[in-house]
Amino acid sequence: MNVLLVMPKTGYLWDEWATPPVGIAYVSAYLKANCVNVYTVNLNLEDDDVYDVLEEKINKYDIGILGTGELVVNLRKVQEIAKAAKRIKSQIKVWIGGSLVTNSPYEAMELVPEADFGMIGEGEITSLELVRMLESMEAPSEEDVKKIDGLIARRKDGTLYCTNKRADIENLDSIPFPDWEGFRLVETCRKYAKEDNSITASIVSSRSCPNSCTFCSKTGGKKYRKRSLDNIFKEIDELVNKYHVNRLNFNDELFADNSDRLYQFCDRMEKYHIEYRISMHIGRNLNLELLSRMHKSGCKVIFYGLESADNNVLTSMRKHITIDEIERCLQITKQAGIIVEGNFIFGDPAETKESVRTTLKWIEDHYTMGLIEVAPIKLYPGSQLYEDAVNNGRIKDTVKFIEEGCPLVNVSGLSDEDYRNMINNDLTVIQKMRLKRQEGLELFHADNGKIGAKAICPNCGAKIEFVVEDTSHILRMYTEHCPDCGTLEYLNLFPVYYDKVKDKLEEIFREQKVGIFGCGNIWKMFYSVGDIFKTAQYDIFDETPFLQNEGWNGRKVYSPEMIAENGINTLIVMIRTSKKEIQEKMMNEYHIQKLDIIMCYDMIS
């Protein structure tokens, strides 16, 4: 029986370190290693309608089974794939997987009624056993299906049942490397690369995390497992030698939990002379010597889960860290020359007006410590906060909740009014920081149509001049090392960028019927930096049900379904994504063919 595995189109390939998810590529490699006839399609590389792409594959290769999967936030994409498959060939068997199913099996199957099976947990072994069963019997009984662990299945009458839990794969070295060739991952990396000749590969060196933060759904399972360094570097050798990868993004929830492993990793990594990015937990084992060794071996970016600057909230989140430890780690990471990325999230049950002020004040005082973002906590299935909200009735209908994209729910110690004020006003602190002007900064036109920038190093006074390779980084702090003293500096390009484009903005509002797409942090920056967005006539559109219901700052927020009805002919996109992604979204999801799309970070002409 021929199997078609479909990688959905992702919406987050705009980032310089972004790579397509490799979960389904692991499943493909495992099936192929066990002699299953597997065909693959990567929708990130397809410009045609999903139905047309799948119809060609299903008919050409006589596909009997189709598998796909994603995160809960990409439910719509899974729905579209499954619905198209059944329309093309009604007797095809469809399975869905990923954290969407693992953390919400019954809800996922109800929301994707075309799915015959759902994979709960890791899919490699489960998928193989399912394929073998479907190859051996045309209509397996419930008793037959229950011999396979890790499944949720649909009976003929539409009711659902689960089989026994699938045990975690203990030996990750036993799994073949992801199917790069089948899903044409090199082409995907090149397509979305922010720099010429850059190929950033995703590596998963471990699964899950040993910590139990209340807001985390642990997409990698419940038990933390690591691959051996020998196995990891065997894959790196293949990526570098066969696919010419020159950047690595370690897509682990936690890259390493002890310093000895990190030192061994650095000793082996340095010879490749390539950059890499990892995620780490703030910990006492981190010191300047270790971080400097990591930087020397090629580590360019570390993402830290910061979460809060209030110790009571950190305790409630089960972070097992303090704000003093956060400050120490950020300081020595910057001192080592490594870029810090991190999030602060607001709305934990221990959150109060005072704890919000404490965290915001800390961010303001430590603004140039890293690339810091803020956001309200979202309750994702699989997290402790989600389970608590379901049990205490804050989430009354789990199917509706997931279908609506996991809208914001106030589970904090704040009143609903204070919670709304926190989201609409308090969390603009990052935007306010990005409106601050730094002395000596300016933008200019560089060669090849790119944007150049000049700055003065505050440490030694030397002139810093560079090309802004990824213009979307204008919307956040830009990092550059001083060529003289080597200090890592965080530069705020947004105010000088706005100065360059405000005349063009005024012309657009004067001559076009304008809509703003995306009512998040970037939009609030533009709204706050000058008077244009306070006085001009335009409509605001956002896909978030919460904003559509509540509005923003006294203004109506429309669903994107209203763009055409409102007569919008020019859409200014306030999201860090690609123009192509937005164009496809408008055409495929909202059926808008004629629309002038302007990316907010790409207005210098």
C-alpha positions as a printed NumPy array, in Angstrom:
array([[  0.   ,   0.   ,   0.   ],
       [  1.391,   3.398,  -0.994],
       [  1.629,   6.108,   1.671],
       [  1.643,   9.889,   1.118],
       [  3.051,  12.041,   3.929],
       [  2.147,  15.731,   3.732],
       [  4.117,  18.494,   5.456],
       [  1.705,  21.427,   5.977],
       [  2.664,  24.928,   4.988],
       [  4.079,  26.637,   8.055],
       [  3.588,  30.274,   8.951],
       [  6.856,  30.942,  10.734],
       [  9.608,  30.589,   8.149],
       [ 10.299,  34.324,   8.161],
       [ 12.867,  34.178,  10.966],
       [ 16.539,  33.886,  10.069],
       [ 16.806,  30.712,  12.165],
       [ 13.45 ,  29.261,  11.14 ],
       [ 13.35 ,  25.787,   9.642],
       [ 10.448,  23.549,   8.656],
       [  9.322,  21.084,  11.357],
       [ 10.98 ,  17.693,  11.033],
       [  8.591,  15.486,  12.998],
       [  6.894,  14.133,   9.896],
       [ 10.311,  13.778,   8.214],
       [ 11.344,  11.424,  11.035],
       [  8.226,   9.332,  10.406],
       [  8.984,   9.235,   6.683],
       [ 12.568,   8.094,   7.28 ],
       [ 11.414,   5.379,   9.68 ],
       [  8.829,   4.02 ,   7.242],
       [ 11.285,   4.058,   4.341],
       [ 13.903,   2.256,   6.438],
       [ 11.296,  -0.477,   6.917],
       [ 10.59 ,  -0.785,   3.18 ],
       [  7.247,   1.045,   3.078],
       [  6.389,   2.74 ,  -0.239],
       [  6.376,   6.36 ,   0.918],
       [  5.765,   9.458,  -1.195],
       [  6.093,  12.944,   0.244],
       [  4.939,  16.469,  -0.417],
       [  6.197,  19.65 ,   1.251],
       [  3.494,  22.301,   0.873],
       [  6.016,  25.037,   1.745],
       [  7.393,  24.513,  -1.766],
       [  4.036,  24.362,  -3.559],
       [  2.343,  27.406,  -5.071],
       [ -0.775,  25.612,  -6.314],
       [ -3.959,  25.041,  -4.337],
       [ -3.639,  22.261,  -1.713],
       [ -6.419,  20.25 ,  -3.379],
       [ -4.682,  20.365,  -6.771],
       [ -1.311,  19.337,  -5.303],
       [ -2.792,  16.384,  -3.42 ],
       [ -4.983,  15.284,  -6.313],
       [ -1.962,  14.962,  -8.588],
       [ -0.005,  12.935,  -5.996],
       [ -2.866,  10.684,  -4.885],
       [ -3.915,   9.746,  -8.408],
       [ -0.405,   9.426,  -9.826],
       [  0.877,   7.106,  -7.098],
       [ -2.371,   5.313,  -6.213],
       [ -2.135,   6.443,  -2.591],
       [ -3.989,   4.32 ,  -0.041],
       [ -2.902,   6.101,   3.175],
       [ -2.284,   9.807,   3.799],
       [ -0.581,  11.095,   6.941],
       [ -0.123,  14.646,   8.182],
       [  0.157,  16.521,  11.484],
       [  0.957,  19.802,  13.173],
       [  0.777,  21.926,  16.294],
       [ -2.614,  22.889,  17.681],
       [ -2.211,  26.44 ,  16.354],
       [ -2.13 ,  25.081,  12.794],
       [ -5.394,  23.141,  13.031],
       [ -6.807,  24.797,   9.894],
       [ -3.982,  23.493,   7.749],
       [ -4.536,  19.925,   8.93 ],
       [ -8.269,  20.279,   8.325],
       [ -7.659,  21.498,   4.783],
       [ -5.347,  18.582,   3.942],
       [ -7.621,  15.885,   5.403],
       [-10.743,  17.311,   3.766],
       [ -9.064,  17.525,   0.36 ],
       [ -7.771,  13.933,   0.628],
       [-11.232,  12.494,   1.27 ],
       [-12.779,  14.566,  -1.527],
       [-10.168,  13.278,  -3.948],
       [-10.458,   9.62 ,  -2.896],
       [-13.196,   8.725,  -0.43 ],
       [-11.713,   5.322,   0.471],
       [ -8.279,   6.694,   1.364],
       [ -7.234,   6.196,   4.991],
       [ -6.17 ,   9.435,   6.707],
       [ -4.129,   9.725,   9.873],
       [ -3.218,  12.924,  11.718],
       [ -0.539,  13.453,  14.353],
       [  1.64 ,  15.982,  16.131],
       [  0.925,  17.735,  19.415],
       [ -2.523,  18.641,  18.068],
       [ -3.527,  14.979,  18.515],
       [ -1.157,  13.978,  21.318],
       [ -2.494,  16.584,  23.747],
       [ -6.14 ,  16.669,  22.573],
       [ -6.924,  13.365,  20.833],
       [-10.726,  13.43 ,  21.047],
       [-10.984,  17.134,  20.227],
       [ -8.6  ,  16.784,  17.279],
       [-10.545,  13.896,  15.773],
       [-13.83 ,  15.768,  16.227],
       [-12.387,  18.855,  14.543],
       [-10.922,  16.782,  11.693],
       [-13.845,  14.433,  10.929],
       [-12.108,  13.119,   7.795],
       [ -9.341,  11.529,   9.897],
       [ -9.634,   7.774,  10.434],
       [ -6.786,   7.57 ,  12.947],
       [ -4.797,   9.884,  15.197],
       [ -1.235,   9.315,  16.436],
       [ -0.891,   9.936,  20.18 ],
       [  2.749,  10.459,  21.105],
       [  5.786,   9.684,  18.972],
       [  4.701,   8.481,  15.561],
       [  7.58 ,   6.448,  14.151],
       [  6.72 ,   2.979,  15.471],
       [  2.969,   3.609,  15.599],
       [  2.84 ,   4.625,  11.945],
       [  4.72 ,   1.53 ,  10.817],
       [  2.449,  -0.8  ,  12.769],
       [ -0.627,   0.995,  11.395],
       [  0.59 ,   0.706,   7.797],
       [  1.352,  -2.986,   8.227],
       [ -2.12 ,  -3.605,   9.64 ],
       [ -3.865,  -1.723,   6.823],
       [ -1.767,  -3.603,   4.256],
       [ -2.768,  -6.957,   5.701],
       [ -6.502,  -6.403,   6.152],
       [ -8.997,  -4.252,   4.269],
       [-11.331,  -3.602,   7.211],
       [ -9.534,  -4.161,  10.53 ],
       [-11.732,  -4.731,  13.548],
       [-11.579,  -2.691,  16.722],
       [ -9.817,  -5.62 ,  18.319],
       [ -7.155,  -5.519,  15.58 ],
       [ -6.658,  -1.771,  15.97 ],
       [ -6.282,  -2.07 ,  19.74 ],
       [ -3.213,  -4.241,  19.216],
       [ -1.4  ,  -1.037,  18.176],
       [ -0.425,   1.293,  21.017],
       [ -0.662,   5.074,  20.666],
       [ -3.775,   5.426,  18.48 ],
       [ -7.15 ,   7.073,  18.579],
       [ -9.485,   5.569,  15.991],
       [-12.924,   6.202,  14.539],
       [-15.614,   3.533,  14.436],
       [-18.042,   3.209,  11.522],
       [-20.698,   5.054,  13.529],
       [-18.282,   7.967,  14.087],
       [-17.578,   7.31 ,  17.752],
       [-13.975,   7.31 ,  18.935],
       [-11.788,   5.04 ,  21.043],
       [ -8.153,   5.023,  22.171],
       [ -5.694,   2.159,  22.322],
       [ -3.086,   1.72 ,  25.047],
       [ -0.504,   4.449,  25.565],
       [  2.603,   4.21 ,  23.374],
       [  5.825,   4.056,  25.395],
       [  8.421,   6.735,  24.674],
       [ 11.276,   5.682,  22.407],
       [ 14.137,   5.282,  24.863],
       [ 16.998,   4.92 ,  22.368],
       [ 16.775,   7.945,  20.074],
       [ 19.929,   6.785,  18.275],
       [ 17.875,   3.944,  16.818],
       [ 15.765,   6.334,  14.74 ],
       [ 16.951,   7.174,  11.189],
       [ 17.785,  10.8  ,  10.463],
       [ 14.919,  12.917,   9.043],
       [ 13.986,  12.412,   5.39 ],
       [ 15.641,  15.514,   3.961],
       [ 15.492,  14.346,   0.369],
       [ 11.847,  13.302,   0.432],
       [ 10.659,  16.643,   1.746],
       [ 13.214,  18.685,  -0.229],
       [ 14.276,  20.466,   2.928],
       [ 17.348,  22.068,   1.348],
       [ 15.101,  23.798,  -1.187],
       [ 12.864,  24.987,   1.657],
       [ 15.826,  26.386,   3.578],
       [ 17.108,  28.201,   0.509],
       [ 13.679,  29.562,  -0.353],
       [ 13.273,  31.264,   3.009],
       [ 16.924,  32.111,   3.714],
       [ 17.568,  35.7  ,   4.776],
       [ 21.153,  35.663,   3.534],
       [ 22.608,  34.499,   0.239],
       [ 23.933,  30.908,   0.249],
       [ 22.621,  30.322,   3.787],
       [ 21.2  ,  26.868,   4.533],
       [ 19.914,  26.517,   8.08 ],
       [ 19.111,  22.978,   9.14 ],
       [ 16.98 ,  21.854,  12.051],
       [ 18.419,  19.26 ,  14.426],
       [ 16.579,  17.584,  17.3  ],
       [ 19.242,  16.331,  19.712],
       [ 16.806,  15.464,  22.484],
       [ 13.104,  15.067,  23.099],
       [ 11.002,  16.618,  25.871],
       [ 12.429,  18.422,  28.909],
       [ 13.14 ,  17.391,  32.535],
       [ 11.361,  20.494,  33.861],
       [  7.614,  20.82 ,  34.468],
       [  6.714,  24.484,  33.879],
       [  2.974,  24.984,  34.291],
       [  2.439,  26.771,  30.955],
       [  4.357,  24.259,  28.788],
       [  2.684,  21.467,  26.833],
       [  5.933,  19.529,  26.244],
       [  5.549,  18.855,  22.537],
       [  8.405,  16.315,  22.704],
       [  6.661,  14.001,  25.144],
       [  6.816,  13.664,  28.926],
       [ 10.226,  12.049,  29.431],
       [ 13.498,  13.82 ,  28.645],
       [ 15.764,  11.717,  26.405],
       [ 19.028,  12.643,  24.663],
       [ 20.781,  11.316,  21.608],
       [ 24.435,  10.374,  21.977],
       [ 26.973,  12.92 ,  20.763],
       [ 28.289,  10.348,  18.296],
       [ 24.846,  10.067,  16.731],
       [ 24.339,  13.834,  16.65 ],
       [ 27.66 ,  14.462,  14.941],
       [ 27.041,  11.692,  12.446],
       [ 23.947,  13.632,  11.381],
       [ 25.877,  16.917,  11.339],
       [ 28.489,  15.325,   9.087],
       [ 25.741,  14.293,   6.69 ],
       [ 24.091,  17.726,   6.744],
       [ 27.373,  19.519,   6.092],
       [ 28.919,  17.14 ,   3.565],
       [ 25.829,  16.046,   1.657],
       [ 23.536,  19.063,   1.886],
       [ 26.123,  21.853,   2.44 ],
       [ 24.343,  23.144,   5.527],
       [ 26.174,  26.085,   7.096],
       [ 23.909,  26.952,  10.068],
       [ 22.257,  24.716,  12.645],
       [ 19.147,  25.412,  14.678],
       [ 18.853,  22.923,  17.528],
       [ 15.103,  22.529,  17.894],
       [ 15.179,  21.063,  21.388],
       [ 12.97 ,  22.13 ,  24.262],
       [ 16.19 ,  21.912,  26.295],
       [ 19.527,  21.498,  24.519],
       [ 21.555,  20.208,  27.485],
       [ 21.091,  19.685,  31.201],
       [ 24.738,  19.466,  32.301],
       [ 27.943,  21.352,  31.584],
       [ 30.104,  18.29 ,  30.876],
       [ 27.993,  17.415,  27.834],
       [ 28.194,  21.033,  26.655],
       [ 31.995,  21.097,  26.861],
       [ 32.214,  17.803,  24.948],
       [ 29.81 ,  19.159,  22.35 ],
       [ 31.868,  22.35 ,  21.886],
       [ 35.099,  20.398,  21.493],
       [ 33.58 ,  18.461,  18.596],
       [ 31.583,  21.336,  17.093],
       [ 34.364,  23.876,  16.661],
       [ 35.979,  22.178,  13.632],
       [ 32.875,  22.786,  11.472],
       [ 33.222,  26.602,  11.618],
       [ 29.456,  27.121,  11.372],
       [ 26.987,  29.043,  13.522],
       [ 24.333,  27.425,  15.656],
       [ 21.39 ,  28.403,  17.89 ],
       [ 20.163,  26.537,  20.975],
       [ 17.575,  26.779,  23.77 ],
       [ 18.787,  26.663,  27.364],
       [ 17.42 ,  26.803,  30.892],
       [ 18.701,  29.506,  33.21 ],
       [ 20.962,  27.543,  35.528],
       [ 23.717,  27.722,  38.093],
       [ 25.936,  25.513,  35.921],
       [ 26.273,  28.284,  33.339],
       [ 29.385,  30.399,  33.753],
       [ 31.427,  32.789,  31.616],
       [ 34.077,  30.151,  30.826],
       [ 31.485,  27.72 ,  29.456],
       [ 29.599,  30.382,  27.496],
       [ 32.825,  31.721,  25.998],
       [ 33.699,  28.173,  24.945],
       [ 30.263,  27.837,  23.335],
       [ 30.728,  31.122,  21.472],
       [ 34.132,  30.028,  20.203],
       [ 32.595,  26.784,  18.915],
       [ 30.033,  28.722,  16.853],
       [ 27.112,  29.408,  19.205],
       [ 25.548,  32.645,  18.012],
       [ 22.193,  32.692,  19.799],
       [ 20.795,  31.215,  23.017],
       [ 17.063,  31.314,  23.677],
       [ 16.246,  31.47 ,  27.384],
       [ 12.817,  30.976,  28.917],
       [ 12.782,  34.051,  31.178],
       [  9.014,  34.204,  31.838],
       [  8.893,  36.693,  34.755],
       [ 11.004,  39.039,  36.865],
       [  8.897,  38.386,  39.964],
       [ 10.137,  35.533,  42.153],
       [  6.645,  34.625,  43.393],
       [  5.447,  34.176,  39.823],
       [  8.564,  32.176,  38.907],
       [  7.855,  29.86 ,  41.84 ],
       [  4.224,  29.464,  40.792],
       [  5.36 ,  28.594,  37.257],
       [  7.687,  25.906,  38.693],
       [ 10.668,  27.527,  36.937],
       [ 13.068,  26.8  ,  39.845],
       [ 15.012,  29.99 ,  39.103],
       [ 15.172,  33.513,  40.552],
       [ 15.474,  36.927,  38.961],
       [ 19.034,  37.217,  40.327],
       [ 19.975,  34.049,  38.418],
       [ 18.322,  35.421,  35.271],
       [ 20.321,  38.651,  35.503],
       [ 23.578,  36.778,  36.052],
       [ 23.045,  34.482,  33.061],
       [ 22.07 ,  37.296,  30.708],
       [ 25.061,  39.382,  31.724],
       [ 27.626,  36.636,  31.185],
       [ 25.963,  35.492,  27.952],
       [ 26.264,  38.988,  26.503],
       [ 29.809,  39.257,  27.879],
       [ 30.661,  36.016,  26.051],
       [ 29.442,  37.593,  22.784],
       [ 26.339,  35.395,  22.398],
       [ 23.004,  36.952,  21.434],
       [ 20.237,  36.46 ,  23.987],
       [ 16.679,  35.753,  22.897],
       [ 13.964,  35.44 ,  25.52 ],
       [ 10.309,  35.859,  26.401],
       [  8.462,  37.249,  29.37 ],
       [  4.927,  35.914,  29.66 ],
       [  2.178,  37.422,  31.791],
       [ -0.961,  35.987,  33.361],
       [  0.156,  33.165,  35.68 ],
       [ -2.25 ,  32.459,  38.589],
       [  0.219,  34.236,  40.908],
       [  0.265,  37.323,  38.673],
       [ -0.828,  40.555,  40.362],
       [ -0.744,  44.219,  39.391],
       [  2.421,  44.52 ,  41.5  ],
       [  4.154,  41.544,  39.815],
       [  3.288,  42.961,  36.393],
       [  4.866,  46.296,  37.378],
       [  7.94 ,  44.497,  38.759],
       [  8.569,  42.619,  35.516],
       [  7.902,  45.642,  33.309],
       [ 10.271,  47.778,  35.38 ],
       [ 12.948,  45.083,  35.094],
       [ 12.573,  44.986,  31.313],
       [ 12.877,  48.764,  31.129],
       [ 16.039,  48.738,  33.255],
       [ 17.621,  45.861,  31.267],
       [ 16.434,  46.786,  27.797],
       [ 19.756,  46.167,  26.045],
       [ 20.42 ,  42.775,  27.609],
       [ 18.864,  40.827,  24.746],
       [ 16.19 ,  40.396,  22.108],
       [ 13.317,  40.325,  24.566],
       [  9.632,  39.83 ,  23.738],
       [  6.534,  39.964,  25.94 ],
       [  3.185,  38.213,  25.596],
       [  0.199,  37.063,  27.631],
       [  0.195,  33.384,  28.585],
       [ -1.801,  31.188,  26.219],
       [ -3.289,  27.982,  27.559],
       [ -2.224,  25.18 ,  25.247],
       [ -3.601,  21.634,  25.602],
       [ -1.148,  19.468,  27.488],
       [ -0.085,  22.206,  29.903],
       [ -0.964,  22.239,  33.594],
       [ -2.634,  25.642,  33.236],
       [ -4.881,  24.295,  30.483],
       [ -5.875,  21.255,  32.526],
       [ -6.605,  23.454,  35.554],
       [ -8.733,  25.829,  33.446],
       [-10.742,  22.912,  32.076],
       [-11.232,  21.39 ,  35.534],
       [-12.345,  24.646,  37.164],
       [-14.648,  25.63 ,  34.315],
       [-12.699,  28.565,  32.871],
       [-12.604,  26.601,  29.621],
       [-16.1  ,  25.177,  29.21 ],
       [-15.93 ,  23.73 ,  25.688],
       [-12.525,  22.278,  24.793],
       [-13.464,  21.606,  21.164],
       [-14.613,  25.191,  20.63 ],
       [-11.552,  26.497,  22.482],
       [ -9.147,  24.648,  20.176],
       [-11.181,  25.487,  17.085],
       [-10.896,  29.187,  17.956],
       [ -7.101,  28.953,  18.172],
       [ -6.761,  28.78 ,  21.969],
       [ -7.971,  32.34 ,  22.74 ],
       [ -6.7  ,  34.172,  25.795],
       [ -8.212,  33.143,  29.127],
       [ -7.654,  35.082,  32.321],
       [ -6.389,  32.604,  34.931],
       [ -4.315,  35.224,  36.781],
       [ -4.902,  37.012,  40.064],
       [ -5.97 ,  40.093,  38.094],
       [ -9.558,  41.179,  37.611],
       [-10.839,  40.818,  34.05 ],
       [-10.648,  44.609,  33.666],
       [ -7.045,  44.714,  34.902],
       [ -6.21 ,  41.734,  32.675],
       [ -7.521,  43.548,  29.581],
       [ -5.627,  46.67 ,  30.592],
       [ -2.436,  44.609,  30.965],
       [ -2.794,  43.218,  27.447],
       [ -3.849,  46.45 ,  25.727],
       [ -1.599,  48.871,  27.611],
       [  0.977,  47.392,  30.008],
       [  2.491,  44.963,  27.53 ],
       [  3.395,  47.799,  25.193],
       [  6.531,  48.259,  27.321],
       [  8.7  ,  46.631,  24.655],
       [  7.223,  48.897,  22.02 ],
       [  7.965,  51.934,  24.193],
       [ 11.545,  50.771,  24.557],
       [ 11.839,  50.42 ,  20.799],
       [ 10.712,  53.989,  20.339],
       [ 13.772,  55.251,  22.208],
       [ 16.375,  56.847,  20.002],
       [ 20.046,  55.933,  20.27 ],
       [ 22.578,  58.607,  19.467],
       [ 24.475,  58.306,  16.175],
       [ 22.164,  55.814,  14.465],
       [ 21.191,  56.324,  10.828],
       [ 20.011,  54.324,   7.833],
       [ 21.093,  54.674,   4.208],
       [ 20.807,  52.892,   0.868],
       [ 23.526,  50.264,   0.498],
       [ 24.573,  48.282,  -2.568],
       [ 22.239,  45.764,  -4.231],
       [ 19.143,  47.59 ,  -3.003],
       [ 19.783,  46.727,   0.636],
       [ 19.598,  48.989,   3.672],
       [ 22.786,  50.066,   5.381],
       [ 23.173,  51.409,   8.903],
       [ 25.722,  53.415,  10.861],
       [ 26.161,  53.54 ,  14.634],
       [ 28.675,  54.541,  17.296],
       [ 29.905,  51.961,  19.801],
       [ 28.969,  53.228,  23.292],
       [ 31.858,  51.24 ,  24.765],
       [ 34.817,  52.577,  22.768],
       [ 33.348,  55.258,  20.473],
       [ 34.309,  53.473,  17.23 ],
       [ 32.107,  53.742,  14.143],
       [ 30.038,  50.648,  13.333],
       [ 28.757,  50.266,   9.771],
       [ 26.808,  47.265,   8.511],
       [ 24.181,  46.027,   6.071],
       [ 20.765,  45.074,   7.422],
       [ 20.548,  41.614,   5.851],
       [ 17.071,  40.89 ,   7.197],
       [ 14.93 ,  44.029,   7.069],
       [ 12.317,  42.49 ,   9.375],
       [ 14.864,  42.902,  12.197],
       [ 14.253,  46.636,  11.97 ],
       [ 11.208,  45.865,  14.094],
       [ 13.268,  44.596,  17.037],
       [ 16.713,  45.256,  18.485],
       [ 19.458,  44.687,  15.937],
       [ 22.693,  43.032,  17.073],
       [ 26.155,  43.943,  15.869],
       [ 29.677,  43.525,  17.24 ],
       [ 31.939,  46.561,  17.364],
       [ 34.802,  45.99 ,  14.869],
       [ 37.278,  47.622,  17.273],
       [ 36.519,  46.383,  20.783],
       [ 34.331,  43.41 ,  19.881],
       [ 31.52 ,  44.393,  22.255],
       [ 28.091,  42.96 ,  21.397],
       [ 25.661,  45.85 ,  21.019],
       [ 21.863,  45.911,  20.706],
       [ 20.858,  48.703,  18.358],
       [ 17.375,  50.175,  18.023],
       [ 16.773,  50.873,  14.31 ],
       [ 13.005,  51.373,  14.44 ],
       [ 12.799,  55.146,  15.166],
       [ 15.166,  56.053,  12.305],
       [ 13.325,  53.617,  10.023],
       [ 10.038,  55.359,  10.791],
       [ 11.624,  58.727,   9.958],
       [ 12.521,  57.325,   6.531],
       [  9.046,  55.978,   5.713],
       [  6.583,  58.425,   7.307],
       [  6.184,  60.476,   4.127],
       [  5.388,  57.317,   2.167],
       [  2.896,  56.291,   4.834],
       [  1.11 ,  59.635,   4.616],
       [  0.869,  59.222,   0.838],
       [ -0.564,  55.718,   1.158],
       [ -3.262,  56.84 ,   3.603],
       [ -4.096,  59.853,   1.435],
       [ -4.544,  57.9  ,  -1.791],
       [ -5.693,  54.383,  -0.779],
       [ -8.373,  52.621,   1.258],
       [ -6.053,  51.1  ,   3.865],
       [ -6.323,  48.146,   6.207],
       [ -3.883,  47.182,   8.969],
       [ -3.337,  43.409,   9.304],
       [ -2.075,  42.247,  12.69 ],
       [ -2.943,  44.039,  15.919],
       [  0.013,  42.874,  17.99 ],
       [  3.223,  44.334,  19.34 ],
       [  4.547,  45.587,  15.995],
       [  1.323,  47.421,  15.266],
       [  1.48 ,  49.117,  18.666],
       [  4.998,  50.353,  17.87 ],
       [  3.835,  52.05 ,  14.698],
       [  0.769,  53.45 ,  16.446],
       [  2.905,  54.98 ,  19.206],
       [  5.84 ,  56.365,  17.235],
       [  4.02 ,  59.245,  15.523],
       [  0.633,  60.825,  14.802],
       [ -0.004,  59.199,  11.414],
       [ -1.809,  56.141,  12.742],
       [ -3.714,  58.2  ,  15.314],
       [ -5.272,  60.54 ,  12.737],
       [ -5.49 ,  58.593,   9.464],
       [ -8.588,  56.665,   8.309],
       [ -8.17 ,  52.877,   8.101],
       [ -9.585,  49.589,   9.371],
       [ -7.816,  47.07 ,  11.635],
       [ -7.915,  43.314,  10.914],
       [ -6.692,  40.448,  13.066],
       [ -7.286,  36.691,  13.176],
       [ -7.497,  36.61 ,  16.988],
       [-11.087,  36.112,  18.222],
       [-10.255,  37.881,  21.504],
       [ -9.342,  41.085,  19.655],
       [-12.331,  40.801,  17.349],
       [-14.592,  40.618,  20.405],
       [-12.853,  43.189,  22.598],
       [-11.432,  45.606,  20.017],
       [ -8.236,  47.539,  20.606],
       [ -7.835,  50.906,  22.282],
       [-11.465,  51.753,  21.608],
       [-11.278,  50.775,  17.936],
       [-13.114,  47.961,  16.18 ],
       [-10.968,  45.004,  15.118],
       [-12.391,  43.087,  12.158],
       [-11.927,  39.508,  11.036],
       [ -9.814,  39.288,   7.829],
       [-12.954,  37.894,   6.194],
       [-14.171,  41.511,   6.118],
       [-11.233,  42.918,   4.117],
       [-12.996,  42.751,   0.75 ],
       [-16.386,  43.758,   2.15 ],
       [-14.839,  46.856,   3.74 ],
       [-13.428,  47.881,   0.354],
       [ -9.766,  47.638,   1.358],
       [ -7.345,  47.86 ,  -1.589],
       [ -4.072,  48.282,   0.354],
       [ -3.086,  46.125,   3.306],
       [ -0.178,  47.107,   5.551],
       [  0.995,  43.924,   7.285],
       [  2.172,  44.409,  10.878],
       [  3.619,  40.895,  11.309],
       [  7.155,  39.555,  10.863],
       [  6.386,  37.109,   8.091],
       [  7.036,  36.883,   4.361],
       [  4.983,  38.768,   1.785],
       [  4.469,  35.536,  -0.12 ],
       [  2.983,  33.883,   2.956],
       [  0.494,  36.74 ,   3.369],
       [ -0.4  ,  36.708,  -0.322],
       [ -1.141,  32.982,  -0.158],
       [ -3.143,  33.412,   3.05 ],
       [ -5.291,  36.139,   1.489],
       [ -5.951,  34.092,  -1.65 ],
       [ -6.367,  30.626,  -0.136],
       [ -8.039,  31.354,   3.204],
       [ -9.94 ,  34.57 ,   2.494],
       [-10.334,  34.333,  -1.319],
       [ -9.021,  37.846,  -1.958],
       [ -7.331,  38.089,  -5.358],
       [ -6.663,  41.797,  -5.843],
       [ -4.928,  43.453,  -2.922],
       [ -1.82 ,  45.602,  -2.679],
       [  0.177,  44.123,   0.202],
       [  2.844,  46.24 ,   1.91 ],
       [  5.095,  44.707,   4.558],
       [  5.657,  47.15 ,   7.418],
       [  9.415,  46.475,   7.44 ],
       [  9.878,  46.883,   3.687],
       [  8.765,  50.432,   2.908],
       [ 12.091,  52.087,   2.125],
       [ 12.232,  52.482,  -1.666]])
